[in-house]
XYZ file of C-alpha atoms in Angstrom:
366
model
C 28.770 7.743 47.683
C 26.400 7.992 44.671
C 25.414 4.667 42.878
C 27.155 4.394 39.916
C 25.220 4.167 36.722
C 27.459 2.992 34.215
C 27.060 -0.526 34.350
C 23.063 0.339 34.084
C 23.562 2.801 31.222
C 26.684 0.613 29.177
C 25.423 -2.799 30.319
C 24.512 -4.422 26.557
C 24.749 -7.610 24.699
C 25.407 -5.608 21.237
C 26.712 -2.750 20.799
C 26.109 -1.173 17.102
C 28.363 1.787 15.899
C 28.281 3.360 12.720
C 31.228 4.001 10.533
C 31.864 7.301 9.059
C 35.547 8.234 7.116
C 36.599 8.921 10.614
C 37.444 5.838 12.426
C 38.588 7.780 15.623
C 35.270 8.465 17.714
C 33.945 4.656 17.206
C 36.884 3.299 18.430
C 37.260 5.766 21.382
C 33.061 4.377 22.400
C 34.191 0.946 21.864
C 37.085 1.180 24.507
C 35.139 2.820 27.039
C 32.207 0.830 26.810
C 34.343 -2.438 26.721
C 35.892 -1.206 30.124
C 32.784 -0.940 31.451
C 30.706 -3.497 30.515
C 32.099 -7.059 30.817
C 29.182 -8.630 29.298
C 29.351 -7.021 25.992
C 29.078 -9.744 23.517
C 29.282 -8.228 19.972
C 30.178 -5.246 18.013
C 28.306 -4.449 15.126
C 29.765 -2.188 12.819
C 27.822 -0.540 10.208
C 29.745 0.885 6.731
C 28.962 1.670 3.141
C 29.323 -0.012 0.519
C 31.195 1.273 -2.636
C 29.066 2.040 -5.702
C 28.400 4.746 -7.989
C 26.959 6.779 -6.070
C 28.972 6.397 -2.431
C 32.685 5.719 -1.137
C 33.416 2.753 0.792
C 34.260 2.957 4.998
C 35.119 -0.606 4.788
C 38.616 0.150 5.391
C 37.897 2.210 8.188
C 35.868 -0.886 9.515
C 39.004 -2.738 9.124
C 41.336 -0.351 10.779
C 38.731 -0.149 13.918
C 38.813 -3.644 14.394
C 42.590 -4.017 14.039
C 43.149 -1.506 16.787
C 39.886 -3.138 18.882
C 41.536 -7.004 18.608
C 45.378 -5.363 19.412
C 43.397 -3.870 22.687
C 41.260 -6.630 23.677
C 41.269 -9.713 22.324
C 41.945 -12.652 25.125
C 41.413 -9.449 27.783
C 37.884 -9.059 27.336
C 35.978 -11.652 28.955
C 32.578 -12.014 26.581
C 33.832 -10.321 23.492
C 33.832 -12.131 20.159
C 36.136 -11.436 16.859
C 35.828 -10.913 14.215
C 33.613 -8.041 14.860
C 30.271 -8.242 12.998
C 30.607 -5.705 9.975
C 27.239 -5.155 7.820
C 27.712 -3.135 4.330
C 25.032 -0.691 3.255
C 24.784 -0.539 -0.217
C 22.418 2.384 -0.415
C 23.413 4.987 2.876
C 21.362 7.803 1.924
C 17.633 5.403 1.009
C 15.607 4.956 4.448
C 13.865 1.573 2.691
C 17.421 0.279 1.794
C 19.023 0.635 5.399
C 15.828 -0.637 7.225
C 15.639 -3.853 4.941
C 19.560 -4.359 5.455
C 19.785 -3.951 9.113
C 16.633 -6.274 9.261
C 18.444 -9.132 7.240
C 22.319 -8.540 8.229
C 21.299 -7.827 11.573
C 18.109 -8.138 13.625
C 16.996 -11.323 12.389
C 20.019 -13.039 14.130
C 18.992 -11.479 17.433
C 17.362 -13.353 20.439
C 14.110 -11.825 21.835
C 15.682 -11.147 25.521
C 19.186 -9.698 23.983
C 19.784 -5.604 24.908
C 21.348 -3.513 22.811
C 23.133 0.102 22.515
C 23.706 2.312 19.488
C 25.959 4.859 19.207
C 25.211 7.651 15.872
C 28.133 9.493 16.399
C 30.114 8.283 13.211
C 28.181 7.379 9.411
C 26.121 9.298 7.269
C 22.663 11.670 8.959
C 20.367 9.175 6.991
C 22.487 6.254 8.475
C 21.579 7.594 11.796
C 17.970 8.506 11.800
C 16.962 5.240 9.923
C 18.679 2.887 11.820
C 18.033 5.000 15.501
C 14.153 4.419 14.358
C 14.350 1.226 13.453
C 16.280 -0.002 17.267
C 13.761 2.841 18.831
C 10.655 0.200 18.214
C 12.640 -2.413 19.975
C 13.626 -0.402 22.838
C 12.097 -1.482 26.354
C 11.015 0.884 29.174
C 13.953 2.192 31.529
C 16.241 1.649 29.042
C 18.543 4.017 27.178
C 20.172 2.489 24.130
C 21.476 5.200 22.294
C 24.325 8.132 22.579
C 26.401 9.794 20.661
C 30.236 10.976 21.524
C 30.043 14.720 22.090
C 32.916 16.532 20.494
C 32.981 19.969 22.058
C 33.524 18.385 25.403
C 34.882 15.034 24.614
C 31.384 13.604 26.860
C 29.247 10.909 25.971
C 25.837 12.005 25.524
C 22.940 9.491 26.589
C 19.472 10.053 24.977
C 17.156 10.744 27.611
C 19.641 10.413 30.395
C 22.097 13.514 29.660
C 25.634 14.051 30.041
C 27.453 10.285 31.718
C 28.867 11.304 34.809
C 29.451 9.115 37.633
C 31.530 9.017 40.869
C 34.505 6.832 40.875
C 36.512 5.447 44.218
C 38.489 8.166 44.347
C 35.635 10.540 44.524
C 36.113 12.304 41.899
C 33.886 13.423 39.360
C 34.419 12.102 36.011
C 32.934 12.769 32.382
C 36.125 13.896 29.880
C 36.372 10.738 28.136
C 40.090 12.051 27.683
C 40.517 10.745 30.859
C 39.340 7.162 30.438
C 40.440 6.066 26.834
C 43.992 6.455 26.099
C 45.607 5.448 22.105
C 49.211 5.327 21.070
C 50.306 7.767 18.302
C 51.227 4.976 16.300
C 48.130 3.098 16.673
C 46.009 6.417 15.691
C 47.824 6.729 12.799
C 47.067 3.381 11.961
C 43.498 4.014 12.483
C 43.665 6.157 9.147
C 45.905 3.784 7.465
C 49.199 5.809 7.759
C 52.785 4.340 9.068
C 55.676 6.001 10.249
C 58.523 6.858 7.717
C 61.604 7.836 9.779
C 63.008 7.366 12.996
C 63.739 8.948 16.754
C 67.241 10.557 16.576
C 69.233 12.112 19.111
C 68.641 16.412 19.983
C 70.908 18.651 21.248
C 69.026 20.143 24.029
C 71.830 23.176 25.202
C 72.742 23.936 21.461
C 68.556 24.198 21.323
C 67.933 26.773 23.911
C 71.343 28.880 22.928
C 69.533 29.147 19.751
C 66.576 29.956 20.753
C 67.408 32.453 23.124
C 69.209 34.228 20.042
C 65.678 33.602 18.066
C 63.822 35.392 19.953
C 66.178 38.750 20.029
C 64.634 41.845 18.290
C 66.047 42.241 15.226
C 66.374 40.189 11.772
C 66.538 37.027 11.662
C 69.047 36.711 8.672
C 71.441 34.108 10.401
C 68.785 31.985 11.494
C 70.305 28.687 11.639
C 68.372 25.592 9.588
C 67.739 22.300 11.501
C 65.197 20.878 14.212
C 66.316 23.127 17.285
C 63.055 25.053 17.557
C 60.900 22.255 17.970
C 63.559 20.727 20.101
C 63.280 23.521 22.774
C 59.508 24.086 22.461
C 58.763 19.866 22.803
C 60.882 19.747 26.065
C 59.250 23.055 27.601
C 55.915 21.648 26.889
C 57.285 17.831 27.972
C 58.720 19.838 31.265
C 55.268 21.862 32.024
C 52.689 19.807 30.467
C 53.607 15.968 30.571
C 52.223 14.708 34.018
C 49.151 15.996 33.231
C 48.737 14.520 29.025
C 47.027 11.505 30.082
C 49.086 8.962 27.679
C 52.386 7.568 27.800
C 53.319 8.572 24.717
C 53.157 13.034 26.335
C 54.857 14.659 23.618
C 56.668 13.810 20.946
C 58.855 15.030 18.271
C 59.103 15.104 14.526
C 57.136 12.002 12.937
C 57.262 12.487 9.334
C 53.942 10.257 8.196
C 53.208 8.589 4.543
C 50.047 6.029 3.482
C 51.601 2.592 1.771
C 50.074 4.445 -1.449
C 51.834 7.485 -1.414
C 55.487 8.843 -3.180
C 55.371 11.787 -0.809
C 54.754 12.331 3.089
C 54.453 14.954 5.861
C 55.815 15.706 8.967
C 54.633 16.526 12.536
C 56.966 19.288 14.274
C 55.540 18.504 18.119
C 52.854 16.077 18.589
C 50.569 16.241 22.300
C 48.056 13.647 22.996
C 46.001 13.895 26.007
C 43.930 10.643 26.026
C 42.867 9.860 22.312
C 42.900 14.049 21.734
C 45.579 15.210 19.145
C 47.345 18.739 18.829
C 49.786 19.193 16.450
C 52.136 21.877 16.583
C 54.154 23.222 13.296
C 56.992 25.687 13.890
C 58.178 28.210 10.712
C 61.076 29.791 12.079
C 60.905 32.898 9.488
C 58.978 36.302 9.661
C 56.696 36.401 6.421
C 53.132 35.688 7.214
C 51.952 34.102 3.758
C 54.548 31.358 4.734
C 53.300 31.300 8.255
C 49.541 31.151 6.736
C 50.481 28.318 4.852
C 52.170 25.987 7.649
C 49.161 26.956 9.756
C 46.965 25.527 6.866
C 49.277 22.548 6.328
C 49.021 21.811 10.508
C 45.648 22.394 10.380
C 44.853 19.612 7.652
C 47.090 16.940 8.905
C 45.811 17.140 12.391
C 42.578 16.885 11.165
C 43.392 14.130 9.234
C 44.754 12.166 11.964
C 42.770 13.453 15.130
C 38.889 14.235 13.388
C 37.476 18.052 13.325
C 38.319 17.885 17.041
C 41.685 17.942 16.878
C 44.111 21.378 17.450
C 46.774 23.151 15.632
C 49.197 24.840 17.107
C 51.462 27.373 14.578
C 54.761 28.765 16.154
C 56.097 31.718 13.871
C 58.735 34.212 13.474
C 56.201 37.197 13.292
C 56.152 40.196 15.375
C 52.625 41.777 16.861
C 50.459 42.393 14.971
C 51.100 40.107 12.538
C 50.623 37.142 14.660
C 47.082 38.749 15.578
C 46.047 38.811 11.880
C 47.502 35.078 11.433
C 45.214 33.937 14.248
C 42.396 35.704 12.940
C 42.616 34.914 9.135
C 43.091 30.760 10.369
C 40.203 30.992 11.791
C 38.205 32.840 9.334
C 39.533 30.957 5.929
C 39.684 27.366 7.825
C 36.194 27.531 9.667
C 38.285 27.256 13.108
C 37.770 29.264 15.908
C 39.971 29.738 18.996
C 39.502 26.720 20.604
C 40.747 24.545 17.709
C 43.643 26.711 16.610
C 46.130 29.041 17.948
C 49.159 31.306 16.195
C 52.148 32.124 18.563
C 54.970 34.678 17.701
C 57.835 36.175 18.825
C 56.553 38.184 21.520
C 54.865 35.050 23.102
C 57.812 33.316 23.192
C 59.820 35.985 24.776
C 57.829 35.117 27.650
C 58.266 31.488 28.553
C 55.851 31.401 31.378
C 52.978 32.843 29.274
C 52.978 31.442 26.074
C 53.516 27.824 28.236
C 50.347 28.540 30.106
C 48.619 29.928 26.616
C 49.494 26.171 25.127
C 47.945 24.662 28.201
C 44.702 26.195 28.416
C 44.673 25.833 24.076
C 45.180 22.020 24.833
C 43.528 21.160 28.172
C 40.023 23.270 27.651
């Protein structure tokens, strides 16, 4: 069997991330690196500093940690909270970062300590200045710094390529999917929303008698208000997807969402997370495509709020070919999306169950 070059690759005292508006790809690094290096000692995390001139990601730093202590605190062996958070007051001026980093940072450092950064979150300048800055102390063999692919959900290792290594089962592994798993209600948290209602029961044979009158030619004039749509499509998906979402929480079902600050709040039709990976799905049960257009830019938004630019956006509409064609097309054209990220089903998808099920599991599994 192949050596395994994790622990070579992971294996760090410090590990420095830096923290953009989107909390989500740090913490999903920090969790696999923590179950793979038992000898990390600190976390660094790097945010700006409010001023004139640039928003704050202090409260992202917060979140992070919150979710990092909940995970491992008293179950990592070497790891110490707080977490070490360093403001930059200046995230765009190479002189400013370098002189921080030095004084916040470095200077606290022992000469034989290793360390790994990972650029995937913070601002471009962020990046560079501080990647240049670690480059002078990095020691031959090493390789300190990756970034979190989001295209293929891989981490990327300067000078070393895609990770991949072969785990006792054989099997070769490299969709971080796979390895880091996050609660919906914990990723939520991670952008500082909360819950505002609760489960309630669904009536799964009144669902699929409705449904199977749905998705009749015709109009749709009597079309009966109420949750059954989403009902039928979460336990198809639950029934054909669910052993293979890697997270306990599979599919779920109508979350409407709210931040403490808000009057308002939003809801969630069918949520699927496979690892830390979100796709939403939003279901308009009527046949006029500007309302269609605008659910699919409402699911769209929220899932990006929630899961990053990775995340995926199902829209489930009332619309006949080839309107469901041009609602595909114009998402992707007037959201910057392309196929992989979102995906319009209609009436004549769901007239065939086996098809549009298998369309939804290559949108959410590729």
């Amino acid at each position: 069997m192949a050596e395994n070059p994790i622990s070579e690759t992971l294996g760090c005292d410090h590990l420095i991330l830096l923290v953009g508006t989107n909390p989500l790809p740090n913490f999903v690094v920090a969790d696999y690196f923590l179950q793979n290096n038992s000898k990390l000692q600190t976390i660094w995390l790097l945010y700006s500093e409010e001023n004139n001139f640039q928003a704050s990601t202090n409260r992202q730093a917060k979140k992070l940690e919150t979710l990092l202590r909940k995970r491992w605190q008293g179950k990592h062996v070497s790891l110490k909270f707080p977490l070490e958070k360093i403001s930059l007051t200046d995230v765009s001026d190479a002189a400013t970062i370098l002189r921080e980093i030095e004084n916040k940072m470095l200077r606290g450092w022992q000469a034989n300590q290793s360390f790994h950064l990972n650029y995937t979150g913070g601002t471009k300048a962020m990046a560079t200045h501080v990647y240049r800055r670690l480059q002078e102390l990095q020691k031959r063999g090493q390789h300190p710094f990756s970034y979190l692919d989001a295209n293929n959900f891989r981490l990327v290792v300067d000078n070393y390529g895609i990770e991949r290594f072969v785990g006792e089962d054989g099997i070769e592994t490299d969709d971080l999917r796979q390895k880091v798993q996050v609660e919906f209600e914990d990723l939520i948290a991670l952008h500082d929303f909360v819950r505002k209602n609760h489960d309630s029961p669904a009536n799964l044979e009144e669902a699929k008698q409705l449904f199977q009158q749905y998705i009749q030619p015709g109009k749709k004039a009597d079309i009966k208000d109420g949750h059954w749509l989403e009902t039928y499509l979460a336990q198809q998906i639950q029934e054909k997807l669910g052993s293979k979402l890697n997270n306990p929480d599979g599919v779920l079902q109508n979350w409407e969402i709210r931040k403490s600050t808000w009057r308002t709040y939003f809801e969630l039709d069918i949520i699927l997370l496979h690892g830390y990976h979100l796709t939403g799905l939003s279901s308009y049960k009527g046949s006029k495509k500007p309302e269609a257009k605008n659910k699919g830019f409402e699911i769209i938004q929220r899932c990006r709020q929630i899961g990053g630019d990775e995340a995926r956006a199902i829209i489930v509409a009332g619309l006949e070919k080839p309107h469901t064609d041009l609602l595909q097309e114009e998402l992707e054209y007037e959201t910057g999306c392309d196929r992989k990220n979102v995906l319009a089903l209609g009436l004549a998808d769901l007239r065939n169950e086996e098809s549009y099920l298998n369309k939804i599991e290559k949108f959410v599994f590729d």
